PDB file of C-alpha atoms and ligand atoms in Angstrom:
ATOM      1  CA  MET C   1     116.603  93.175 128.943  1.00  0.00           C
ATOM      2  CA  SER C   2     116.151  96.608 130.496  1.00  0.00           C
ATOM      3  CA  THR C   3     118.252  97.197 133.575  1.00  0.00           C
ATOM      4  CA  ILE C   4     117.896  99.360 136.666  1.00  0.00           C
ATOM      5  CA  PRO C   5     120.818 101.717 137.363  1.00  0.00           C
ATOM      6  CA  VAL C   6     121.714 101.385 141.028  1.00  0.00           C
ATOM      7  CA  ILE C   7     124.019 102.829 143.665  1.00  0.00           C
ATOM      8  CA  VAL C   8     124.714 100.439 146.548  1.00  0.00           C
ATOM      9  CA  ASP C   9     125.369 102.277 149.809  1.00  0.00           C
ATOM     10  CA  CYS C  10     126.746  99.861 152.392  1.00  0.00           C
ATOM     11  CA  ASP C  11     128.744  99.144 155.567  1.00  0.00           C
ATOM     12  CA  PRO C  12     130.306  95.718 154.928  1.00  0.00           C
ATOM     13  CA  GLY C  13     129.676  93.541 156.996  1.00  0.00           C
ATOM     14  CA  HIS C  14     129.135  89.926 155.931  1.00  0.00           C
ATOM     15  CA  ASP C  15     125.622  90.362 154.569  1.00  0.00           C
ATOM     16  CA  ASP C  16     126.523  93.633 152.822  1.00  0.00           C
ATOM     17  CA  VAL C  17     129.141  91.695 150.867  1.00  0.00           C
ATOM     18  CA  VAL C  18     126.536  89.229 149.618  1.00  0.00           C
ATOM     19  CA  ALA C  19     124.225  92.159 148.851  1.00  0.00           C
ATOM     20  CA  LEU C  20     126.980  93.599 146.661  1.00  0.00           C
ATOM     21  CA  TRP C  21     127.447  90.243 144.933  1.00  0.00           C
ATOM     22  CA  LEU C  22     123.724  89.919 144.273  1.00  0.00           C
ATOM     23  CA  ALA C  23     123.632  93.416 142.795  1.00  0.00           C
ATOM     24  CA  LEU C  24     126.772  92.903 140.715  1.00  0.00           C
ATOM     25  CA  GLY C  25     125.765  89.481 139.416  1.00  0.00           C
ATOM     26  CA  ASN C  26     122.071  90.028 138.761  1.00  0.00           C
ATOM     27  CA  PRO C  27     121.212  90.826 135.135  1.00  0.00           C
ATOM     28  CA  THR C  28     118.475  93.324 136.094  1.00  0.00           C
ATOM     29  CA  ILE C  29     120.808  95.505 138.119  1.00  0.00           C
ATOM     30  CA  ASP C  30     123.411  97.840 136.675  1.00  0.00           C
ATOM     31  CA  VAL C  31     125.637  98.919 139.567  1.00  0.00           C
ATOM     32  CA  ARG C  32     126.895 102.420 138.773  1.00  0.00           C
ATOM     33  CA  GLY C  33     128.621 103.082 142.077  1.00  0.00           C
ATOM     34  CA  VAL C  34     129.287 101.760 145.576  1.00  0.00           C
ATOM     35  CA  THR C  35     129.368 104.106 148.541  1.00  0.00           C
ATOM     36  CA  THR C  36     130.327 103.285 152.099  1.00  0.00           C
ATOM     37  CA  VAL C  37     129.265 104.491 155.522  1.00  0.00           C
ATOM     38  CA  GLY C  38     130.486 103.915 159.061  1.00  0.00           C
ATOM     39  CA  GLY C  39     128.250 101.268 160.602  1.00  0.00           C
ATOM     40  CA  ASN C  40     129.106  97.679 161.382  1.00  0.00           C
ATOM     41  CA  VAL C  41     132.686  98.849 161.849  1.00  0.00           C
ATOM     42  CA  PRO C  42     134.296 102.286 161.387  1.00  0.00           C
ATOM     43  CA  LEU C  43     134.375 103.805 157.898  1.00  0.00           C
ATOM     44  CA  PRO C  44     137.976 102.894 156.944  1.00  0.00           C
ATOM     45  CA  LEU C  45     137.128  99.237 157.515  1.00  0.00           C
ATOM     46  CA  THR C  46     133.733  99.257 155.762  1.00  0.00           C
ATOM     47  CA  THR C  47     135.430 100.955 152.818  1.00  0.00           C
ATOM     48  CA  MET C  48     138.255  98.417 152.755  1.00  0.00           C
ATOM     49  CA  ASN C  49     135.686  95.616 152.953  1.00  0.00           C
ATOM     50  CA  ALA C  50     133.674  96.980 150.018  1.00  0.00           C
ATOM     51  CA  ARG C  51     136.869  96.967 147.984  1.00  0.00           C
ATOM     52  CA  VAL C  52     137.525  93.381 149.110  1.00  0.00           C
ATOM     53  CA  ALA C  53     133.996  92.328 148.108  1.00  0.00           C
ATOM     54  CA  LEU C  54     134.464  93.607 144.559  1.00  0.00           C
ATOM     55  CA  THR C  55     137.993  92.251 144.316  1.00  0.00           C
ATOM     56  CA  VAL C  56     136.857  88.760 145.315  1.00  0.00           C
ATOM     57  CA  ALA C  57     134.116  88.922 142.685  1.00  0.00           C
ATOM     58  CA  GLY C  58     136.576  90.088 140.014  1.00  0.00           C
ATOM     59  CA  VAL C  59     134.816  93.418 139.508  1.00  0.00           C
ATOM     60  CA  ASN C  60     137.175  96.291 138.782  1.00  0.00           C
ATOM     61  CA  ASP C  61     135.069  98.789 136.897  1.00  0.00           C
ATOM     62  CA  VAL C  62     132.626 100.112 139.507  1.00  0.00           C
ATOM     63  CA  PRO C  63     133.713 103.207 141.476  1.00  0.00           C
ATOM     64  CA  ILE C  64     133.770 102.932 145.283  1.00  0.00           C
ATOM     65  CA  ALA C  65     133.728 106.091 147.389  1.00  0.00           C
ATOM     66  CA  ALA C  66     133.781 106.627 151.134  1.00  0.00           C
ATOM     67  CA  GLY C  67     130.991 108.584 152.795  1.00  0.00           C
ATOM     68  CA  ALA C  68     129.941 109.564 156.296  1.00  0.00           C
ATOM     69  CA  SER C  69     132.100 108.247 159.102  1.00  0.00           C
ATOM     70  CA  GLY C  70     129.247 108.498 161.573  1.00  0.00           C
ATOM     71  CA  PRO C  71     125.587 109.385 162.044  1.00  0.00           C
ATOM     72  CA  LEU C  72     124.120 112.877 161.586  1.00  0.00           C
ATOM     73  CA  GLU C  73     123.781 113.658 165.280  1.00  0.00           C
ATOM     74  CA  ARG C  74     124.996 110.706 167.312  1.00  0.00           C
ATOM     75  CA  GLU C  75     128.149 108.816 168.125  1.00  0.00           C
ATOM     76  CA  LEU C  76     128.711 105.821 165.887  1.00  0.00           C
ATOM     77  CA  GLU C  77     127.723 102.468 167.364  1.00  0.00           C
ATOM     78  CA  THR C  78     129.346  99.454 165.724  1.00  0.00           C
ATOM     79  CA  ALA C  79     128.622  95.727 165.602  1.00  0.00           C
ATOM     80  CA  GLU C  80     131.893  93.849 165.988  1.00  0.00           C
ATOM     81  CA  TRP C  81     129.951  91.360 168.098  1.00  0.00           C
ATOM     82  CA  ILE C  82     128.373  90.081 164.858  1.00  0.00           C
ATOM     83  CA  HIS C  83     130.930  90.952 162.177  1.00  0.00           C
ATOM     84  CA  GLY C  84     134.263  90.669 164.002  1.00  0.00           C
ATOM     85  CA  GLU C  85     136.920  93.310 164.659  1.00  0.00           C
ATOM     86  CA  ASN C  86     137.584  93.963 160.953  1.00  0.00           C
ATOM     87  CA  GLY C  87     133.920  93.731 159.925  1.00  0.00           C
ATOM     88  CA  LEU C  88     134.527  90.607 157.836  1.00  0.00           C
ATOM     89  CA  GLY C  89     135.548  88.007 160.376  1.00  0.00           C
ATOM     90  CA  GLY C  90     136.270  84.521 159.042  1.00  0.00           C
ATOM     91  CA  PRO C  91     138.116  84.436 155.722  1.00  0.00           C
ATOM     92  CA  GLU C  92     141.578  85.671 154.989  1.00  0.00           C
ATOM     93  CA  LEU C  93     141.058  88.933 153.154  1.00  0.00           C
ATOM     94  CA  PRO C  94     142.852  89.528 149.859  1.00  0.00           C
ATOM     95  CA  THR C  95     144.597  92.819 149.190  1.00  0.00           C
ATOM     96  CA  PRO C  96     142.027  94.728 147.168  1.00  0.00           C
ATOM     97  CA  THR C  97     142.831  95.410 143.538  1.00  0.00           C
ATOM     98  CA  MET C  98     139.863  97.747 143.395  1.00  0.00           C
ATOM     99  CA  THR C  99     141.114 101.257 144.157  1.00  0.00           C
ATOM    100  CA  LEU C 100     139.181 103.828 146.148  1.00  0.00           C
ATOM    101  CA  ASP C 101     137.619 106.677 144.178  1.00  0.00           C
ATOM    102  CA  GLU C 102     138.978 110.075 145.187  1.00  0.00           C
ATOM    103  CA  ARG C 103     135.514 111.610 145.331  1.00  0.00           C
ATOM    104  CA  SER C 104     133.390 111.582 148.449  1.00  0.00           C
ATOM    105  CA  ALA C 105     130.373 109.292 148.484  1.00  0.00           C
ATOM    106  CA  GLN C 106     128.173 112.365 148.170  1.00  0.00           C
ATOM    107  CA  GLN C 107     130.004 113.562 145.085  1.00  0.00           C
ATOM    108  CA  LEU C 108     129.962 110.112 143.517  1.00  0.00           C
ATOM    109  CA  MET C 109     126.217 109.848 144.119  1.00  0.00           C
ATOM    110  CA  VAL C 110     125.633 113.272 142.585  1.00  0.00           C
ATOM    111  CA  ASP C 111     127.831 112.494 139.586  1.00  0.00           C
ATOM    112  CA  VAL C 112     126.166 109.126 138.948  1.00  0.00           C
ATOM    113  CA  ILE C 113     122.686 110.631 139.237  1.00  0.00           C
ATOM    114  CA  GLU C 114     123.504 113.593 137.006  1.00  0.00           C
ATOM    115  CA  ALA C 115     125.214 111.425 134.386  1.00  0.00           C
ATOM    116  CA  SER C 116     122.294 109.025 134.057  1.00  0.00           C
ATOM    117  CA  THR C 117     119.534 109.431 131.519  1.00  0.00           C
ATOM    118  CA  GLU C 118     117.275 107.317 133.731  1.00  0.00           C
ATOM    119  CA  PRO C 119     116.448 107.791 137.423  1.00  0.00           C
ATOM    120  CA  ILE C 120     118.866 105.995 139.739  1.00  0.00           C
ATOM    121  CA  ALA C 121     117.790 103.606 142.486  1.00  0.00           C
ATOM    122  CA  ILE C 122     119.735 103.588 145.737  1.00  0.00           C
ATOM    123  CA  VAL C 123     119.930 100.418 147.792  1.00  0.00           C
ATOM    124  CA  ALA C 124     121.173 101.199 151.294  1.00  0.00           C
ATOM    125  CA  THR C 125     122.273  98.340 153.520  1.00  0.00           C
ATOM    126  CA  GLY C 126     123.687 100.243 156.468  1.00  0.00           C
ATOM    127  CA  PRO C 127     122.798 103.279 158.559  1.00  0.00           C
ATOM    128  CA  ILE C 128     121.094 105.594 156.047  1.00  0.00           C
ATOM    129  CA  THR C 129     123.302 108.619 156.734  1.00  0.00           C
ATOM    130  CA  ASN C 130     124.730 109.063 153.219  1.00  0.00           C
ATOM    131  CA  VAL C 131     121.288 109.024 151.609  1.00  0.00           C
ATOM    132  CA  ALA C 132     119.963 111.523 154.155  1.00  0.00           C
ATOM    133  CA  ILE C 133     122.836 113.908 153.440  1.00  0.00           C
ATOM    134  CA  LEU C 134     122.236 113.600 149.694  1.00  0.00           C
ATOM    135  CA  LEU C 135     118.506 114.335 150.002  1.00  0.00           C
ATOM    136  CA  ARG C 136     119.110 117.153 152.483  1.00  0.00           C
ATOM    137  CA  ASP C 137     121.795 118.883 150.427  1.00  0.00           C
ATOM    138  CA  ARG C 138     120.537 118.184 146.901  1.00  0.00           C
ATOM    139  CA  PRO C 139     116.726 118.128 146.955  1.00  0.00           C
ATOM    140  CA  ASP C 140     116.898 119.253 143.320  1.00  0.00           C
ATOM    141  CA  LEU C 141     118.014 115.719 142.426  1.00  0.00           C
ATOM    142  CA  MET C 142     114.898 114.086 143.892  1.00  0.00           C
ATOM    143  CA  SER C 143     113.167 113.620 140.538  1.00  0.00           C
ATOM    144  CA  ARG C 144     116.235 111.794 139.264  1.00  0.00           C
ATOM    145  CA  ILE C 145     116.151 109.279 142.092  1.00  0.00           C
ATOM    146  CA  ARG C 146     113.891 106.383 141.148  1.00  0.00           C
ATOM    147  CA  GLU C 147     113.596 105.076 144.715  1.00  0.00           C
ATOM    148  CA  VAL C 148     115.469 104.195 147.868  1.00  0.00           C
ATOM    149  CA  VAL C 149     115.365 100.644 149.198  1.00  0.00           C
ATOM    150  CA  TRP C 150     116.810 100.186 152.656  1.00  0.00           C
ATOM    151  CA  MET C 151     117.575  97.202 154.834  1.00  0.00           C
ATOM    152  CA  GLY C 152     116.673  98.211 158.336  1.00  0.00           C
ATOM    153  CA  GLY C 153     113.930  98.486 160.892  1.00  0.00           C
ATOM    154  CA  SER C 154     111.253  95.906 161.487  1.00  0.00           C
ATOM    155  CA  THR C 155     107.520  95.539 161.813  1.00  0.00           C
ATOM    156  CA  GLU C 156     108.382  93.654 164.993  1.00  0.00           C
ATOM    157  CA  ARG C 157     111.106  93.997 167.595  1.00  0.00           C
ATOM    158  CA  GLY C 158     114.791  94.804 167.250  1.00  0.00           C
ATOM    159  CA  ASN C 159     118.181  93.115 167.183  1.00  0.00           C
ATOM    160  CA  ALA C 160     120.432  95.887 168.544  1.00  0.00           C
ATOM    161  CA  THR C 161     118.124  96.892 171.375  1.00  0.00           C
ATOM    162  CA  PRO C 162     114.858  95.159 172.275  1.00  0.00           C
ATOM    163  CA  TYR C 163     112.974  97.559 169.973  1.00  0.00           C
ATOM    164  CA  ALA C 164     115.511  98.796 167.432  1.00  0.00           C
ATOM    165  CA  GLU C 165     117.147  97.121 164.491  1.00  0.00           C
ATOM    166  CA  PHE C 166     120.872  97.986 164.139  1.00  0.00           C
ATOM    167  CA  ASN C 167     120.823 100.239 161.044  1.00  0.00           C
ATOM    168  CA  ALA C 168     117.862 102.192 162.418  1.00  0.00           C
ATOM    169  CA  LEU C 169     119.405 102.479 165.853  1.00  0.00           C
ATOM    170  CA  VAL C 170     122.680 103.879 164.552  1.00  0.00           C
ATOM    171  CA  ASP C 171     121.127 106.842 162.731  1.00  0.00           C
ATOM    172  CA  PRO C 172     117.405 107.318 163.379  1.00  0.00           C
ATOM    173  CA  GLU C 173     117.618 111.038 162.559  1.00  0.00           C
ATOM    174  CA  ALA C 174     118.860 110.166 159.076  1.00  0.00           C
ATOM    175  CA  LEU C 175     115.973 107.758 158.611  1.00  0.00           C
ATOM    176  CA  ALA C 176     113.502 110.429 159.758  1.00  0.00           C
ATOM    177  CA  LEU C 177     114.986 112.859 157.253  1.00  0.00           C
ATOM    178  CA  VAL C 178     114.701 110.363 154.394  1.00  0.00           C
ATOM    179  CA  LEU C 179     111.083 109.606 155.325  1.00  0.00           C
ATOM    180  CA  GLU C 180     110.264 113.312 155.391  1.00  0.00           C
ATOM    181  CA  SER C 181     111.903 113.901 152.011  1.00  0.00           C
ATOM    182  CA  GLY C 182     109.091 112.311 150.031  1.00  0.00           C
ATOM    183  CA  VAL C 183     111.394 110.013 148.061  1.00  0.00           C
ATOM    184  CA  LYS C 184     109.861 106.657 147.156  1.00  0.00           C
ATOM    185  CA  PHE C 185     111.072 104.490 150.024  1.00  0.00           C
ATOM    186  CA  THR C 186     110.966 100.774 150.759  1.00  0.00           C
ATOM    187  CA  MET C 187     111.954  99.351 154.130  1.00  0.00           C
ATOM    188  CA  VAL C 188     113.128  95.759 154.275  1.00  0.00           C
ATOM    189  CA  GLY C 189     113.223  94.880 157.945  1.00  0.00           C
ATOM    190  CA  LEU C 190     114.003  92.010 160.250  1.00  0.00           C
ATOM    191  CA  ASN C 191     110.468  90.655 159.919  1.00  0.00           C
ATOM    192  CA  VAL C 192     111.435  89.433 156.432  1.00  0.00           C
ATOM    193  CA  THR C 193     115.222  89.201 156.632  1.00  0.00           C
ATOM    194  CA  HIS C 194     114.877  86.697 159.463  1.00  0.00           C
ATOM    195  CA  GLN C 195     113.470  84.358 156.818  1.00  0.00           C
ATOM    196  CA  ALA C 196     116.636  84.618 154.683  1.00  0.00           C
ATOM    197  CA  LEU C 197     118.422  82.016 156.762  1.00  0.00           C
ATOM    198  CA  LEU C 198     121.789  80.541 155.881  1.00  0.00           C
ATOM    199  CA  THR C 199     120.680  76.966 156.410  1.00  0.00           C
ATOM    200  CA  ALA C 200     123.116  74.112 155.804  1.00  0.00           C
ATOM    201  CA  GLU C 201     121.334  73.477 152.503  1.00  0.00           C
ATOM    202  CA  VAL C 202     121.728  77.100 151.360  1.00  0.00           C
ATOM    203  CA  ARG C 203     125.386  77.171 152.373  1.00  0.00           C
ATOM    204  CA  GLU C 204     126.036  73.944 150.475  1.00  0.00           C
ATOM    205  CA  ARG C 205     124.373  75.368 147.363  1.00  0.00           C
ATOM    206  CA  ILE C 206     126.582  78.442 147.490  1.00  0.00           C
ATOM    207  CA  ILE C 207     129.764  76.455 148.141  1.00  0.00           C
ATOM    208  CA  ALA C 208     128.881  74.045 145.316  1.00  0.00           C
ATOM    209  CA  ILE C 209     129.124  76.908 142.805  1.00  0.00           C
ATOM    210  CA  GLY C 210     132.874  76.417 143.150  1.00  0.00           C
ATOM    211  CA  ASN C 211     134.137  79.793 141.934  1.00  0.00           C
ATOM    212  CA  ASN C 212     136.381  82.238 143.813  1.00  0.00           C
ATOM    213  CA  THR C 213     133.436  84.135 145.292  1.00  0.00           C
ATOM    214  CA  SER C 214     131.783  80.957 146.502  1.00  0.00           C
ATOM    215  CA  ARG C 215     135.011  79.701 148.104  1.00  0.00           C
ATOM    216  CA  PHE C 216     135.494  83.024 149.899  1.00  0.00           C
ATOM    217  CA  SER C 217     131.928  82.890 151.143  1.00  0.00           C
ATOM    218  CA  ASP C 218     132.446  79.602 152.988  1.00  0.00           C
ATOM    219  CA  ASP C 219     134.458  81.010 155.923  1.00  0.00           C
ATOM    220  CA  LEU C 220     132.463  84.216 155.726  1.00  0.00           C
ATOM    221  CA  MET C 221     129.152  82.429 156.257  1.00  0.00           C
ATOM    222  CA  ARG C 222     130.557  80.149 158.934  1.00  0.00           C
ATOM    223  CA  PHE C 223     131.738  83.101 161.032  1.00  0.00           C
ATOM    224  CA  PHE C 224     128.435  84.957 160.577  1.00  0.00           C
ATOM    225  CA  CYS C 225     126.402  81.904 161.560  1.00  0.00           C
ATOM    226  CA  ASP C 226     128.591  81.351 164.618  1.00  0.00           C
ATOM    227  CA  THR C 227     128.170  84.904 165.925  1.00  0.00           C
ATOM    228  CA  ASN C 228     124.432  84.832 165.225  1.00  0.00           C
ATOM    229  CA  GLU C 229     124.195  81.600 167.179  1.00  0.00           C
ATOM    230  CA  THR C 230     126.178  83.033 170.084  1.00  0.00           C
ATOM    231  CA  VAL C 231     124.263  86.318 170.260  1.00  0.00           C
ATOM    232  CA  TYR C 232     120.729  85.377 169.158  1.00  0.00           C
ATOM    233  CA  GLY C 233     120.649  81.577 169.283  1.00  0.00           C
ATOM    234  CA  MET C 234     120.218  81.607 165.469  1.00  0.00           C
ATOM    235  CA  PRO C 235     122.778  79.129 164.047  1.00  0.00           C
ATOM    236  CA  ASP C 236     121.432  79.665 160.518  1.00  0.00           C
ATOM    237  CA  GLY C 237     122.420  83.319 160.363  1.00  0.00           C
ATOM    238  CA  PRO C 238     119.862  85.675 158.782  1.00  0.00           C
ATOM    239  CA  LEU C 239     121.445  87.247 155.699  1.00  0.00           C
ATOM    240  CA  HIS C 240     119.645  90.585 155.930  1.00  0.00           C
ATOM    241  CA  ASP C 241     121.111  92.924 153.337  1.00  0.00           C
ATOM    242  CA  PRO C 242     120.671  90.985 150.068  1.00  0.00           C
ATOM    243  CA  VAL C 243     116.920  90.998 150.671  1.00  0.00           C
ATOM    244  CA  ALA C 244     116.929  94.753 150.040  1.00  0.00           C
ATOM    245  CA  VAL C 245     118.703  94.181 146.719  1.00  0.00           C
ATOM    246  CA  ALA C 246     116.126  91.514 145.879  1.00  0.00           C
ATOM    247  CA  VAL C 247     113.393  94.178 145.912  1.00  0.00           C
ATOM    248  CA  LEU C 248     114.930  95.378 142.635  1.00  0.00           C
ATOM    249  CA  ALA C 249     116.710  92.238 141.413  1.00  0.00           C
ATOM    250  CA  ALA C 250     113.868  89.790 141.988  1.00  0.00           C
ATOM    251  CA  PRO C 251     110.807  91.886 142.891  1.00  0.00           C
ATOM    252  CA  GLU C 252     108.466  88.915 142.685  1.00  0.00           C
ATOM    253  CA  THR C 253     110.177  87.459 145.769  1.00  0.00           C
ATOM    254  CA  VAL C 254     109.431  90.340 148.153  1.00  0.00           C
ATOM    255  CA  GLU C 255     105.877  91.298 149.118  1.00  0.00           C
ATOM    256  CA  VAL C 256     105.419  94.900 150.209  1.00  0.00           C
ATOM    257  CA  VAL C 257     102.576  96.962 151.633  1.00  0.00           C
ATOM    258  CA  HIS C 258     102.106 100.732 151.420  1.00  0.00           C
ATOM    259  CA  VAL C 259     101.774 102.092 154.930  1.00  0.00           C
ATOM    260  CA  ARG C 260     102.670 104.846 157.363  1.00  0.00           C
ATOM    261  CA  LEU C 261     106.233 104.423 158.622  1.00  0.00           C
ATOM    262  CA  ASP C 262     107.892 106.492 161.331  1.00  0.00           C
ATOM    263  CA  VAL C 263     111.014 106.120 163.413  1.00  0.00           C
ATOM    264  CA  GLU C 264     111.465 106.891 167.080  1.00  0.00           C
ATOM    265  CA  THR C 265     114.257 109.414 167.591  1.00  0.00           C
ATOM    266  CA  LYS C 266     113.572 110.363 171.198  1.00  0.00           C
ATOM    267  CA  GLY C 267     112.612 107.276 173.183  1.00  0.00           C
ATOM    268  CA  THR C 268     114.575 106.504 176.309  1.00  0.00           C
ATOM    269  CA  HIS C 269     114.411 102.772 175.625  1.00  0.00           C
ATOM    270  CA  THR C 270     113.090 102.798 172.075  1.00  0.00           C
ATOM    271  CA  ALA C 271     115.315 105.100 169.965  1.00  0.00           C
ATOM    272  CA  GLY C 272     115.546 103.643 166.472  1.00  0.00           C
ATOM    273  CA  ALA C 273     112.327 101.647 166.782  1.00  0.00           C
ATOM    274  CA  THR C 274     110.311 101.736 163.559  1.00  0.00           C
ATOM    275  CA  SER C 275     106.573 102.323 163.868  1.00  0.00           C
ATOM    276  CA  VAL C 276     104.827 100.541 160.996  1.00  0.00           C
ATOM    277  CA  ASP C 277     101.085 101.233 160.893  1.00  0.00           C
ATOM    278  CA  LEU C 278     100.067  97.908 159.308  1.00  0.00           C
ATOM    279  CA  HIS C 279      96.402  98.319 160.251  1.00  0.00           C
ATOM    280  CA  GLY C 280      95.902 102.009 159.492  1.00  0.00           C
ATOM    281  CA  LEU C 281      95.350 102.810 163.158  1.00  0.00           C
ATOM    282  CA  LEU C 282      96.917 106.253 162.889  1.00  0.00           C
ATOM    283  CA  ASP C 283      94.721 107.334 159.983  1.00  0.00           C
ATOM    284  CA  ARG C 284      97.719 108.955 158.292  1.00  0.00           C
ATOM    285  CA  GLU C 285      98.726 108.897 154.648  1.00  0.00           C
ATOM    286  CA  PRO C 286     101.070 106.040 153.730  1.00  0.00           C
ATOM    287  CA  ASN C 287     104.609 107.291 153.192  1.00  0.00           C
ATOM    288  CA  ALA C 288     106.573 104.091 152.570  1.00  0.00           C
ATOM    289  CA  TYR C 289     106.523 100.567 151.257  1.00  0.00           C
ATOM    290  CA  VAL C 290     107.340  97.968 153.866  1.00  0.00           C
ATOM    291  CA  ALA C 291     108.336  94.382 153.120  1.00  0.00           C
ATOM    292  CA  VAL C 292     106.043  91.846 154.753  1.00  0.00           C
ATOM    293  CA  GLY C 293     106.723  88.617 152.876  1.00  0.00           C
ATOM    294  CA  LEU C 294     109.591  86.741 151.228  1.00  0.00           C
ATOM    295  CA  ASP C 295     109.622  83.894 148.710  1.00  0.00           C
ATOM    296  CA  VAL C 296     112.609  82.276 150.383  1.00  0.00           C
ATOM    297  CA  ASP C 297     113.417  79.805 147.593  1.00  0.00           C
ATOM    298  CA  GLY C 298     113.110  82.471 144.910  1.00  0.00           C
ATOM    299  CA  PHE C 299     115.361  84.760 146.926  1.00  0.00           C
ATOM    300  CA  TRP C 300     118.131  82.171 147.304  1.00  0.00           C
ATOM    301  CA  ASN C 301     117.838  81.235 143.644  1.00  0.00           C
ATOM    302  CA  ALA C 302     118.561  84.858 142.763  1.00  0.00           C
ATOM    303  CA  VAL C 303     121.573  84.945 145.114  1.00  0.00           C
ATOM    304  CA  VAL C 304     123.009  81.670 143.768  1.00  0.00           C
ATOM    305  CA  ASP C 305     122.430  82.683 140.149  1.00  0.00           C
ATOM    306  CA  ALA C 306     124.186  86.000 140.774  1.00  0.00           C
ATOM    307  CA  ILE C 307     127.241  84.434 142.436  1.00  0.00           C
ATOM    308  CA  LYS C 308     127.545  82.025 139.496  1.00  0.00           C
ATOM    309  CA  THR C 309     128.205  84.955 137.175  1.00  0.00           C
ATOM    310  CA  LEU C 310     131.098  86.326 139.284  1.00  0.00           C
ATOM    311  CA  ASP C 311     134.738  85.195 139.450  1.00  0.00           C
TER     312      ASP C 311
HETATM  313  C1  BDR S 401     121.817  95.010 159.696  1.00  0.00           C
HETATM  314  O1  BDR S 401     122.830  95.364 160.630  1.00  0.00           O
HETATM  315  C2  BDR S 401     124.098  94.967 160.158  1.00  0.00           C
HETATM  316  O2  BDR S 401     124.810  94.306 161.150  1.00  0.00           O
HETATM  317  C3  BDR S 401     123.855  94.115 158.942  1.00  0.00           C
HETATM  318  O3  BDR S 401     124.880  94.326 157.991  1.00  0.00           O
HETATM  319  C4  BDR S 401     122.520  94.549 158.445  1.00  0.00           C
HETATM  320  O4  BDR S 401     122.640  95.644 157.561  1.00  0.00           O
HETATM  321  C5  BDR S 401     120.915  93.980 160.320  1.00  0.00           C
HETATM  322  O5  BDR S 401     120.308  94.491 161.466  1.00  0.00           O
HETATM  323 CA1   CA S 402     124.744  96.254 156.570  1.00  0.00          CA
END
C-alpha cells in the first residue's frame, strides 16, 4: 500500500494525543516527524505531552521537536479550562521514554521535507504558527509540501470567543499567512469536529481494545468530556483534532468543498473568525478546501483500528 509521508504539528491537548495515535496507527500515514507549538498550554508542556503520547503508544522512532512558543504577533492564549493545568488532565502521565530532538521544529520540518523523495503533508492540530514560519522563511520548499491540513476555524461560530475557534483565535496572522502562501490547504473546523463526539458507545469501543493506549485513554477521555460538559454543556466531548488526520488517513470519511476562506485579524469582537464563502457571495477565487461533512462511523472505525495497532 502506498503511504503518505506526514509531519504532525500539534499542541497536546487531549484531542491532539488521539490525532497522533490515529496518524501513528493508520497504515496510510507514515509519520516522519512531530513538531510542537505553544497553544492549549505553554510550549514546554505541549512538548512534554507529545512525548507522553508517543511513549504511551510505544513509538520510539519518530523525532519530536519543539517549535514556536507563541503566536507571530500576539500573546499566547491557552486553554487550561478544557485541557487542565498540564494540558493532559485526567490520567497519570508516564515519564516519557521518547527523547526530544535537539533541532528546532523548523529545522526538523526542513530536514524531513528535504530528505523525502515525495512531497510531505503537514497536519496541524494547534495554532498554525510553525507552518506559517516555515512557509514564510522557506518558500522554496513549497513544491515539496503536498498539502497542509489544519484543525481550526469553523463555517459557523466559535468556541473560544463567540465567533472564533481556539486555534484560529490564538494566531490569526499565521493563518492569514498560510492562506496567502498558495499551499494546498484544508480547514477542518468545528462544524464537522462537533460531530466527532465521544459518546458512551465510542468510549466503550476504545476502552474495549484493552491495550496500553486504550487504558490510558479512559481517564483522558473522561476528563475531556467533563470539561466540555462544564464549559459548553457537551458531555460527549468533541474530539476535534483526529478529524484533520482523517482527511489523509480516511479521506472517504470527510467531505470537503473548494471555497474562498479568509480569517479576521482585526475585528474588535471577531478576531480569529473564519469567513467561509460557501455560496460564492464574494465572487473570489477559491483558495482552500473546507470540511463540511463527516462519516461519523467511518471516522471512529479509523480511530479504533489505529489504536489497535499501538501498544
Ligand atoms: C482546538 O482547540 C484545542 O483546544 C484543541 O486541541 C483543538 O485543536 C479545538 O478548538
Ligand atoms: Ca490541538
